[in-house]
Coordinates of C-alpha atoms in Angstrom, one line a residue:
X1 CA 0.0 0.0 0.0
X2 CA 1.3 3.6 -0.5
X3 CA 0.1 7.5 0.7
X4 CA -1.0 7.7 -2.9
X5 CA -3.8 4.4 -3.1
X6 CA -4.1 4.4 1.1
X7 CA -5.1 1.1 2.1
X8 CA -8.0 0.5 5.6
X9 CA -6.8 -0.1 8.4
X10 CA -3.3 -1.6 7.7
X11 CA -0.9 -2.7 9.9
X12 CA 2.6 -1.4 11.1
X13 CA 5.8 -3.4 9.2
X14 CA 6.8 -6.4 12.0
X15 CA 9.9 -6.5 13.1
X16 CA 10.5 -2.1 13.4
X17 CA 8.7 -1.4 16.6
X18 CA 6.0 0.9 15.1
X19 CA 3.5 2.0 17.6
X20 CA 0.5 1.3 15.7
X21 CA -1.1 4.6 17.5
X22 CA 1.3 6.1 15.0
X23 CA 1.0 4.3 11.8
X24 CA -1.1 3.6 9.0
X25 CA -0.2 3.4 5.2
X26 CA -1.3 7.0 4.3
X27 CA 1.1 8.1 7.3
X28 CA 4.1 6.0 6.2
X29 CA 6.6 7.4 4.1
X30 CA 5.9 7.7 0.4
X31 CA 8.4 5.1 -0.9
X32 CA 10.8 7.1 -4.1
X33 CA 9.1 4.9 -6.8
X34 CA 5.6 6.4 -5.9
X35 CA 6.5 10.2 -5.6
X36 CA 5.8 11.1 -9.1
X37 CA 4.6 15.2 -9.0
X38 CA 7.1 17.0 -11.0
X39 CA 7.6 20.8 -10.7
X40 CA 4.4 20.9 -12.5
X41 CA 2.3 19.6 -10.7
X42 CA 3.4 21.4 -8.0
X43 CA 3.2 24.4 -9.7
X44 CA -0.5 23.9 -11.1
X45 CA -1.7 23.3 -7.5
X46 CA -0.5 26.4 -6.2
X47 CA -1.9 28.3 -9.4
X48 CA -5.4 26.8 -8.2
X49 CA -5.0 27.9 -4.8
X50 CA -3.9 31.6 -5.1
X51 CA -6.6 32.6 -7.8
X52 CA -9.3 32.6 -5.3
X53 CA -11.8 35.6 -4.3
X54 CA -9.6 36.2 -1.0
X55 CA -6.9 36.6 -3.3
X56 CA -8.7 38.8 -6.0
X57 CA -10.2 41.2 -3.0
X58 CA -7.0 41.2 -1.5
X59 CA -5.5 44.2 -3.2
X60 CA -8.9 46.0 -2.4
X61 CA -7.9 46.2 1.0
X62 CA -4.2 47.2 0.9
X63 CA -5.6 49.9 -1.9
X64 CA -8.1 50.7 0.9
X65 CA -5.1 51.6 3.2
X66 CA -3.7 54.3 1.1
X67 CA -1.4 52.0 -1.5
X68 CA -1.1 53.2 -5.1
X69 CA -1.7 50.1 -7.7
X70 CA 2.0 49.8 -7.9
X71 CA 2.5 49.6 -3.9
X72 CA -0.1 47.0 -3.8
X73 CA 1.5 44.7 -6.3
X74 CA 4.9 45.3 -4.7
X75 CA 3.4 44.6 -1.3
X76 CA 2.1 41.2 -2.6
X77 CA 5.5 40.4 -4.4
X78 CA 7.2 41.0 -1.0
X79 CA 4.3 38.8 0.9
X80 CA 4.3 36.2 -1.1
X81 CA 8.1 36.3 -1.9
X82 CA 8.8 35.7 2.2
X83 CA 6.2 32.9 2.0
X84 CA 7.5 31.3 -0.8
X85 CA 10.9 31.1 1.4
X86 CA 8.8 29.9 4.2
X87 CA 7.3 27.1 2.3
X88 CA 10.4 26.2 0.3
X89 CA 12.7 25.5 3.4
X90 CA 9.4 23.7 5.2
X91 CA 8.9 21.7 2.1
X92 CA 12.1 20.2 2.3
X93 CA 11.9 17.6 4.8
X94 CA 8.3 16.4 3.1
X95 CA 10.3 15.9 -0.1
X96 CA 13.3 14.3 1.5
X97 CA 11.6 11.8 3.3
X98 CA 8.3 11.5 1.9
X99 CA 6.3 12.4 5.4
X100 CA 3.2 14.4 5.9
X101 CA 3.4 17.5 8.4
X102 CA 1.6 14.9 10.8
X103 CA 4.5 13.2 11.3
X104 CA 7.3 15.6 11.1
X105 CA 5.8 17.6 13.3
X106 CA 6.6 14.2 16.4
X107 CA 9.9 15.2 16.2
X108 CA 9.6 18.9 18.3
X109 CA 6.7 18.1 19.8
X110 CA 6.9 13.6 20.5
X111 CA 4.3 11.5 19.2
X112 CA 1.6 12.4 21.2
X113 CA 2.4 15.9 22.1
X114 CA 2.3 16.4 18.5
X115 CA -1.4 16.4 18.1
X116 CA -1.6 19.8 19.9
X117 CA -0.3 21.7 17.1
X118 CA -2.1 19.0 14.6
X119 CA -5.7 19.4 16.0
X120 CA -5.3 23.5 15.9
X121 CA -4.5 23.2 12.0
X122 CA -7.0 20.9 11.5
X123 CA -9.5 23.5 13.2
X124 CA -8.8 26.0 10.9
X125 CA -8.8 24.0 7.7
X126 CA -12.1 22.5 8.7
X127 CA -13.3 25.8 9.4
X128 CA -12.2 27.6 5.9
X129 CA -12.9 24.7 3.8
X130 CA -16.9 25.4 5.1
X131 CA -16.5 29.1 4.6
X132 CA -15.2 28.2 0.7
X133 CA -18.0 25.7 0.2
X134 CA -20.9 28.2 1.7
X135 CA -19.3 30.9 -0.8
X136 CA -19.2 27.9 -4.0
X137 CA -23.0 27.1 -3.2
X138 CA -23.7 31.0 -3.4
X139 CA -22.0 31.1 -7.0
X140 CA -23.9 27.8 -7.7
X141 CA -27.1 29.0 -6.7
X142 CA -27.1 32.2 -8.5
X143 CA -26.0 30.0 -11.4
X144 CA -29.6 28.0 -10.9
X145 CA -31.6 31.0 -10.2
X146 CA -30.4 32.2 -13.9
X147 CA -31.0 29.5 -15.7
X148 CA -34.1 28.4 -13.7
X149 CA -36.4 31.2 -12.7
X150 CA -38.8 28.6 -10.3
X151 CA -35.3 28.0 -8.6
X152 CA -34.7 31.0 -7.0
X153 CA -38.4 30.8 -5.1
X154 CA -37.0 28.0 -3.5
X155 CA -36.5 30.2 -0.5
X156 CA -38.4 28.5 2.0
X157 CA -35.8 28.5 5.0
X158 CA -34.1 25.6 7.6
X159 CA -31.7 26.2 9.9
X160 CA -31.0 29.6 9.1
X161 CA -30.6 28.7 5.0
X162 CA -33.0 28.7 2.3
X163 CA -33.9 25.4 0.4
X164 CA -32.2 26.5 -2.7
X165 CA -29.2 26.9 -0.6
X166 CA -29.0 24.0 1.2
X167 CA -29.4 22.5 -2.4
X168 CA -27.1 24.3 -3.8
X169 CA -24.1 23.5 -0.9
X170 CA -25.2 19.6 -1.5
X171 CA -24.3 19.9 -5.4
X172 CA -21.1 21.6 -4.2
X173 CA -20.8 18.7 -1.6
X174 CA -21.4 16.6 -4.7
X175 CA -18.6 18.2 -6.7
X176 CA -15.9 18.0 -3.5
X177 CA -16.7 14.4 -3.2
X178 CA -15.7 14.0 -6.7
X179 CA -12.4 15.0 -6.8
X180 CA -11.3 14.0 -3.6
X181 CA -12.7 10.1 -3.7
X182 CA -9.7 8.7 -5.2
X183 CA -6.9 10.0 -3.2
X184 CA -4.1 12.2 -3.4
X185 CA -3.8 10.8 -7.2
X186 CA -6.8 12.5 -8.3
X187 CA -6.5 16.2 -6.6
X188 CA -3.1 16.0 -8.5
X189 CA -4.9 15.6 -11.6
X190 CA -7.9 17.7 -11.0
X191 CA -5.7 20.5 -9.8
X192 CA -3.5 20.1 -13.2
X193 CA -6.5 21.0 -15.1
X194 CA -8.1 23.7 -12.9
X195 CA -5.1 26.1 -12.1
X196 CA -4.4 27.0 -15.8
X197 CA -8.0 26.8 -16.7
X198 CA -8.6 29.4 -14.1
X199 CA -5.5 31.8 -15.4
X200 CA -6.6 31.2 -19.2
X201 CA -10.5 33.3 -17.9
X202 CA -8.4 35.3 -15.8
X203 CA -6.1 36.6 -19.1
X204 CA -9.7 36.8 -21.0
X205 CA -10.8 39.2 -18.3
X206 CA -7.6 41.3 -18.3
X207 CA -8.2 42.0 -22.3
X208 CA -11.5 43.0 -21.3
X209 CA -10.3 45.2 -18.2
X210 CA -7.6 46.9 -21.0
X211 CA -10.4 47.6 -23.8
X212 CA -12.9 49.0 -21.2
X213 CA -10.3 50.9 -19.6
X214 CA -8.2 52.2 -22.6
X215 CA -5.2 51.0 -21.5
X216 CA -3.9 50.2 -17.7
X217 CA -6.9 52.6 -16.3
X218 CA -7.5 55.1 -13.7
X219 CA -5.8 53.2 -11.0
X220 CA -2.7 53.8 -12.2
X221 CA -2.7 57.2 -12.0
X222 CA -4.0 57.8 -8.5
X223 CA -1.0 58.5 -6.5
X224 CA -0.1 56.9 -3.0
X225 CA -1.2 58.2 0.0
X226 CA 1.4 56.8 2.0
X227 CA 4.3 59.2 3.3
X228 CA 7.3 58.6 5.5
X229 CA 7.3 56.6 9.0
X230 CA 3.8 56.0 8.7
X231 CA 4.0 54.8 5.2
X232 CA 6.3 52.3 5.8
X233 CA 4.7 51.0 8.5
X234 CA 1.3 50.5 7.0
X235 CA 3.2 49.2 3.9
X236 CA 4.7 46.3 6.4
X237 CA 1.0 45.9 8.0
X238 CA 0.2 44.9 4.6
X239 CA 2.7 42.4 3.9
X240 CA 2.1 40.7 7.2
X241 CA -1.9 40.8 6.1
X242 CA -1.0 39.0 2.8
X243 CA 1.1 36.1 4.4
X244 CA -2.0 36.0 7.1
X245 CA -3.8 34.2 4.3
X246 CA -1.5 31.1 3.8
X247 CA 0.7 31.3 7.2
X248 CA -1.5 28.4 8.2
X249 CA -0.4 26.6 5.2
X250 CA 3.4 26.7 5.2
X251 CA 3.0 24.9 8.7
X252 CA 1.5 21.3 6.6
X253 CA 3.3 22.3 3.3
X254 CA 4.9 18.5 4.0
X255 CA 1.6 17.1 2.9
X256 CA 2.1 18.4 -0.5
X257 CA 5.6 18.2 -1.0
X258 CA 6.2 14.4 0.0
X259 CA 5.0 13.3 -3.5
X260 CA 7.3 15.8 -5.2
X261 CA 10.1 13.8 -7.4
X262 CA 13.3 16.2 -6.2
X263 CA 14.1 19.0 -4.1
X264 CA 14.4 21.1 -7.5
X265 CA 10.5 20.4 -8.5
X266 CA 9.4 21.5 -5.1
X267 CA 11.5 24.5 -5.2
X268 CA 10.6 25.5 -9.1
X269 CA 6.7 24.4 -8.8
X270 CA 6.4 27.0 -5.8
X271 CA 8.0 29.8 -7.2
X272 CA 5.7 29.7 -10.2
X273 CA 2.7 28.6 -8.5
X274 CA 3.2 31.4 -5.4
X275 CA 5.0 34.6 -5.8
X276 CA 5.3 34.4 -9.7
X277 CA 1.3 33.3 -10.5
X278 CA 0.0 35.1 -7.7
X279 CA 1.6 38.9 -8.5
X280 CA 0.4 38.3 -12.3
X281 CA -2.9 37.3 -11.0
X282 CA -3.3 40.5 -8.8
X283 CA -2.2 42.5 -11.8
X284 CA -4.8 41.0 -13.2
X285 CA -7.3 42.0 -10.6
X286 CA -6.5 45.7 -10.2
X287 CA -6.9 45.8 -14.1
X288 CA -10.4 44.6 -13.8
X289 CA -11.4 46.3 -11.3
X290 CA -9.8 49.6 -12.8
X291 CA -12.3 48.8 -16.0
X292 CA -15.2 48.5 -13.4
X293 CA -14.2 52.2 -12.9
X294 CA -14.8 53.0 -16.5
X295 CA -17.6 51.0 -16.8
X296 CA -19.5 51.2 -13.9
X297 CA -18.5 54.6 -12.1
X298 CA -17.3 52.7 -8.7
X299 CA -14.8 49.6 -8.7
X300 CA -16.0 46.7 -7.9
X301 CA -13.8 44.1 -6.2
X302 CA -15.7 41.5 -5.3
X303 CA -16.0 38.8 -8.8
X304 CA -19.6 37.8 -7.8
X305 CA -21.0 41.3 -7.6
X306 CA -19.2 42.5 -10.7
X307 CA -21.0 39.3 -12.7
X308 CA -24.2 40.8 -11.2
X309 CA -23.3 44.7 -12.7
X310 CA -22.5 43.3 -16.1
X311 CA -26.2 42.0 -16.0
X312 CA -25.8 39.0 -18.8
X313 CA -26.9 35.6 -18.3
X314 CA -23.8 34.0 -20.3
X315 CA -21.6 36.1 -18.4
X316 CA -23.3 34.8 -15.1
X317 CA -23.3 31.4 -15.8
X318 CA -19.5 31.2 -17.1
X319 CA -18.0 33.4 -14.7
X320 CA -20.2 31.9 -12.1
X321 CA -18.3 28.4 -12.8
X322 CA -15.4 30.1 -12.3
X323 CA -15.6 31.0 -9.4
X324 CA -17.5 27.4 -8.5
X325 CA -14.1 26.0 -10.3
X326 CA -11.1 28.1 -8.2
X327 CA -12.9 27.9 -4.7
X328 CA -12.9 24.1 -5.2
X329 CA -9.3 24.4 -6.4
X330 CA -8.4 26.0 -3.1
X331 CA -10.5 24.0 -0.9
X332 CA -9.5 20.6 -1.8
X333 CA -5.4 21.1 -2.1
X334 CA -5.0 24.2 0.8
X335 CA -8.2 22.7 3.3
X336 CA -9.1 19.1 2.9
X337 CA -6.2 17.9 2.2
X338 CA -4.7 18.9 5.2
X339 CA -7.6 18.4 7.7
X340 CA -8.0 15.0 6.3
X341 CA -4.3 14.1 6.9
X342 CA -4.8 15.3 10.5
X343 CA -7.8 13.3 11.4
X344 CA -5.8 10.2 10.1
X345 CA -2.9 11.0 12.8
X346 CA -5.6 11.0 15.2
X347 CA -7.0 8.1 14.2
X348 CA -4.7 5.7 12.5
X349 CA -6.5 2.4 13.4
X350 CA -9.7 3.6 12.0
X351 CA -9.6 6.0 9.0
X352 CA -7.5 6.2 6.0
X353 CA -7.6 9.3 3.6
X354 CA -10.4 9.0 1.7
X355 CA -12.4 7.9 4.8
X356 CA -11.2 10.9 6.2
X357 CA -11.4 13.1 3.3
X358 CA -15.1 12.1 3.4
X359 CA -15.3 12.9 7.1
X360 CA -14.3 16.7 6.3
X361 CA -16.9 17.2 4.0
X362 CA -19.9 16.6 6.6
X363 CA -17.7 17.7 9.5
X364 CA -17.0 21.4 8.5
X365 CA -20.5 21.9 7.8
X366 CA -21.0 21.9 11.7
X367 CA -19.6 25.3 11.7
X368 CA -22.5 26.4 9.9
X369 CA -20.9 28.7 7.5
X370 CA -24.0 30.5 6.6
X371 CA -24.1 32.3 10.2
X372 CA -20.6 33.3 10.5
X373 CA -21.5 35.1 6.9
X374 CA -23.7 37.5 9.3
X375 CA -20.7 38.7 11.7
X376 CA -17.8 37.8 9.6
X377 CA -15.5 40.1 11.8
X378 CA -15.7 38.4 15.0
X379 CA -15.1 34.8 13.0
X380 CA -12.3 35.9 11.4
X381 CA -10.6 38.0 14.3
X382 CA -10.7 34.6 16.1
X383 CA -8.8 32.6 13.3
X384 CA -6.6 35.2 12.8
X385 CA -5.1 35.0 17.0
X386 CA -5.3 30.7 15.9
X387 CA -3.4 31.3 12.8
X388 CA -0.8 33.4 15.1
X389 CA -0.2 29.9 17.3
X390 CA 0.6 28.8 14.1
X391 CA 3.4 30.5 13.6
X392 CA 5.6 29.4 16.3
X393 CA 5.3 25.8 14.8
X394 CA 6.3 27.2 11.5
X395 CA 9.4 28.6 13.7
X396 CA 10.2 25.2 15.8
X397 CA 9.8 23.2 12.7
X398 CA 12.1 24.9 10.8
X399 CA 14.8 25.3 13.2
X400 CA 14.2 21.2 14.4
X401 CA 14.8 19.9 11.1
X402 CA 17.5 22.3 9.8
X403 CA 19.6 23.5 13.0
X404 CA 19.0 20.2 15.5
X405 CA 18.8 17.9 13.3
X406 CA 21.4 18.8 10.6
X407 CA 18.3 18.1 7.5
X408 CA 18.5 14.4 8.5
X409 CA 15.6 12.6 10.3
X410 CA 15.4 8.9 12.1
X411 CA 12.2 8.2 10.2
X412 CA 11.7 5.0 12.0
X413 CA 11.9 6.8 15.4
X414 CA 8.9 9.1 14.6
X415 CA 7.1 6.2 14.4
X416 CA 7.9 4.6 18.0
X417 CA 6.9 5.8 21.4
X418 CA 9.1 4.7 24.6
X419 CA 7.9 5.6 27.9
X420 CA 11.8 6.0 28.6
X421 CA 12.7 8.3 25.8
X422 CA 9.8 10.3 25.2
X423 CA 7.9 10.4 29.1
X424 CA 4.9 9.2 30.2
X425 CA 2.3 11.1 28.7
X426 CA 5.1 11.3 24.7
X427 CA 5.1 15.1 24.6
X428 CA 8.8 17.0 23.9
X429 CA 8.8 19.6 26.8
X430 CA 11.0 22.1 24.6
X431 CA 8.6 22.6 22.0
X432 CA 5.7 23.1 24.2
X433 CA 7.6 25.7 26.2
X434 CA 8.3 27.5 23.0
X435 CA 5.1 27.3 21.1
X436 CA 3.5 28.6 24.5
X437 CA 5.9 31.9 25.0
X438 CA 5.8 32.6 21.6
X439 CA 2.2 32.1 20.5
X440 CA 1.4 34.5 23.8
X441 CA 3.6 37.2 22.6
X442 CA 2.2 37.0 19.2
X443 CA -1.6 37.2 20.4
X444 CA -1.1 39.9 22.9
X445 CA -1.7 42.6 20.5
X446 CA -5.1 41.1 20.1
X447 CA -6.0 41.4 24.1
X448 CA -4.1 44.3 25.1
X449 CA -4.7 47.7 23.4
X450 CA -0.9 49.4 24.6
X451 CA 0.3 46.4 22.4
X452 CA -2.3 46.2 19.7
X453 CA 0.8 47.0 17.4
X454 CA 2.3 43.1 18.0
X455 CA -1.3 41.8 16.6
X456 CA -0.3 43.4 13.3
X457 CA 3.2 41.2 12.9
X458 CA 1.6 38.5 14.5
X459 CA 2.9 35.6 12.6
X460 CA 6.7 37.0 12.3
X461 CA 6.7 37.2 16.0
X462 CA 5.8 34.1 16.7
X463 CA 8.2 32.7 13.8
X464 CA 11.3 34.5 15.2
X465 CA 10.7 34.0 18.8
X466 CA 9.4 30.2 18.6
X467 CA 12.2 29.3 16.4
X468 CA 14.8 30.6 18.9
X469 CA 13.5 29.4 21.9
X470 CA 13.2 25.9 20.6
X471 CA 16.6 26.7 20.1
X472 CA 17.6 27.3 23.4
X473 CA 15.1 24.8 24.6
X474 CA 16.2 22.0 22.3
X475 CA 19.7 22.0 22.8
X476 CA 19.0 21.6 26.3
X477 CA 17.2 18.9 25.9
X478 CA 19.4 17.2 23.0
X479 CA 20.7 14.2 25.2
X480 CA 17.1 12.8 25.9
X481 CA 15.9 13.5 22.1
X482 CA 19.1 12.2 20.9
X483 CA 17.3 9.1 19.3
X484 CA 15.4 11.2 16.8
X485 CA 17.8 11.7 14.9
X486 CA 20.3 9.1 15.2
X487 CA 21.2 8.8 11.2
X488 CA 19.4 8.6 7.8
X489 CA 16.1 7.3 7.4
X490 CA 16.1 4.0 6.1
X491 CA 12.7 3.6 4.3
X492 CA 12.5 6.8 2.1
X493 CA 15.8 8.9 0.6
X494 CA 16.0 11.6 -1.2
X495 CA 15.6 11.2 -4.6
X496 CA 18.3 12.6 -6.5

């Protein structure tokens, strides 16, 4: 059996100790033969996830602050430039030993300990994989209601939905189910298709943006307002808001990197999937929406009220399963993916991935999407103090696998628990002490006004200071966590 056809409820190799509270096949390393994404692949499946409407109202917002068009695209190459190094050095362990971030993440934390940080990722993909698919079901329903007049008097509510929505979110359901029911095999190939397909109707939209515009459009030419100290500090304040949007992600980039072929693919596929595809795609956007100017009088940011202005049926419908197409793009590679992964590590014994890939899509709706929609600010000030917990781990993983650990893992020992070498309860003291002090200093902006300034660097703080005190932590503690990285991993290399 392999990660990429997961088998149920398989058994740990006999004869290597494997704690089978640790093990399944879609946990065990993906052997060299099996790990068959080139730079492509990778690439595609980043392309999928950054053209999304978060992405596209993104530049809105730093615009909003002050930006000319030229700041904003800078402050999104600079964003997305630093994540890009986050998720390349991250990556690297995935693709060397063919691991998910479940497993990897043992080594910091031990094998139980290790569900702490697990469970809080897992939180927030669950919770933004039902926000994407209550946003699809809106684009699917206003699809319906176009094509169907009776369809949109389906309004008889439930539950604080309408029936055409709740109809609409199970065809969506439908369509996740889809790609996700063979495995890791088919998002690879759905995601192939859908990221370019998604930049081909962005280009057509750009040539739209230019002819209604006349050119690069009003945009352009409206200076910055921006000036001096306080320029360059809302400037950073926008950087550290674009990295907010995928910080969580460069903590399980392992999940997607551990079917990568080399080191090189990984490294090329993400620096033309992120920085590269997602600065052309918000050039993209801020031409648009400087043609909105010309052609509506106002820009308009958001995709699904801007189908709505243009007022055509065909336009509707086409750009309607665009957007249907990128939000499932994103939701299956940047928030199943990775909550179904987790649930697996909690549950080894009983799920595999497509069990729980299945899981996810019933679970998340128990966040009931559609209510959050009404007070979106309080929802998303909450994920944005759990996304700065995340960035300690980012921090301690990084400096685990490249500073302790000399880019070398025992494989086999993250897949054992002793009493004597990891403690009673299998939780690594150092990276619990450093995850706690730094994910406290990176949320007390968000609790204590003299502070609020921390809240807005938020996720470098807690990457600095939870990398170096795990640091200091771990190398006090290298003696007892000496069998983690006792030599090369025997069961997966890195492919040259």
């Amino acid at each position: 059996m392999s990660a990429s056809q997961p088998g149920e409820g398989a058994m740990p190799p006999e004869g290597l100790g494997y704690d089978p509270r640790l093990y399944n096949a879609d946990l065990a390393p993906v052997p060299s033969s099996l790990r068959n994404w080139s730079w492509l692949n990778m690439s595609t499946v980043w392309m999928g996830m950054v053209h999304n409407v978060v992405a596209y109202e993104a530049a809105a917002g730093l615009i909003s602050m002050g930006m000319s068009a030229m700041q904003a695209i800078a402050a999104v190459a600079v964003a997305y430039f630093m994540l890009f190094l986050a998720m390349w050095f991250n990556a690297k362990a995935g693709t060397r030993h063919g691991v998910p971030f479940c497993v990897l993440v043992r080594s910091p934390f031990g094998p139980f300990g290790a569900n702490v940080p697990v469970v809080i990722r897992g939180v927030v993909a669950m919770f933004w994989y039902a926000v994407q698919v209550y946003a699809g079901s809106q684009a699917i329903n206003a699809i319906l209601s176009t094509l169907w007049t009776p369809w949109a008097h389906f309004n008889a509510g439930f539950l604080g939905m309408p029936a055409n929505g709740w109809l609409s979110m199970g065809l969506f359901l439908m369509l996740h189910a889809l790609v996700v029911s063979h495995g890791v095999h088919r998002i690879r190939n759905f995601e192939l298709i859908a990221g370019p397909l998604v930049i081909l109707v962005g280009v057509i939209a750009t040539i739209w943006g230019l002819h209604e515009a006349h050119g690069l459009g009003p945009i352009f030419s409206q200076p910055s307002k921006l000036h001096g100290t306080d320029g360059a500090l809302t400037f950073a304040i926008g950087v550290t808001g674009m990295i907010g949007i995928w910080s969580t992600f460069a903590v399980n980039i392992p999940d997607l990197s551990r079917f990568v072929r080399t080191q090189r693919d990984q490294v090329l596929g993400q620096l033309i999937g992120l920085p590269i595809t997602a600065i052309v795609f918000t050039l993209m956007s801020v031409i648009v929406t400087s043609a909105t100017i010309i052609a509506f009088g106002k820009p308009i940011w958001d995709p699904v009220k801007l189908l709505l202005a243009i007022d055509n049926p065909v336009v509707t419908v086409l750009g309607g399963l665009v957007i249907i197409l990128a939000t499932l793009s994103v939701n299956v590679a940047a928030n199943i993916m990775p909550a179904a992964y987790d649930l697996v590590n909690l549950f080894p014994r009983r799920l595999n991935f497509n069990r729980a890939a299945m899981l996810v899509l019933f679970a998340g709706l128990l966040y009931v999407p559609w209510y959050w929609f009404q007070n979106a600010t309080t929802i998303f000030h909450a994920l944005e103090i759990i996304a700065g917990l995340l960035g300690p781990v980012t921090g301690i993983m990084l400096v685990d696998y490249f500073v302790l650990h000399g880019q070398q893992y025992d494989i086999d020992a993250l897949y054992r628990y002793s009493e004597t070498l990891h403690g009673r309860y299998g939780i690594n003291p150092a990276g619990f002490y450093a995850m706690g002090i730094a994910g406290a200093l990176a949320i007390v902006g968000f609790f204590v006004p003299e502070l609020s300034a921390m809240a807005d660097f938020s996720w470098f703080i807690g990457v600095l200071v939870g990398g170096g005190l795990y640091w200091v932590f771990g190398r006090a503690a290298a003696t007892r966590a000496a069998g983690l990285s006792s030599g090369p991993a025997e069961l997966a290399s890195e492919p040259e």
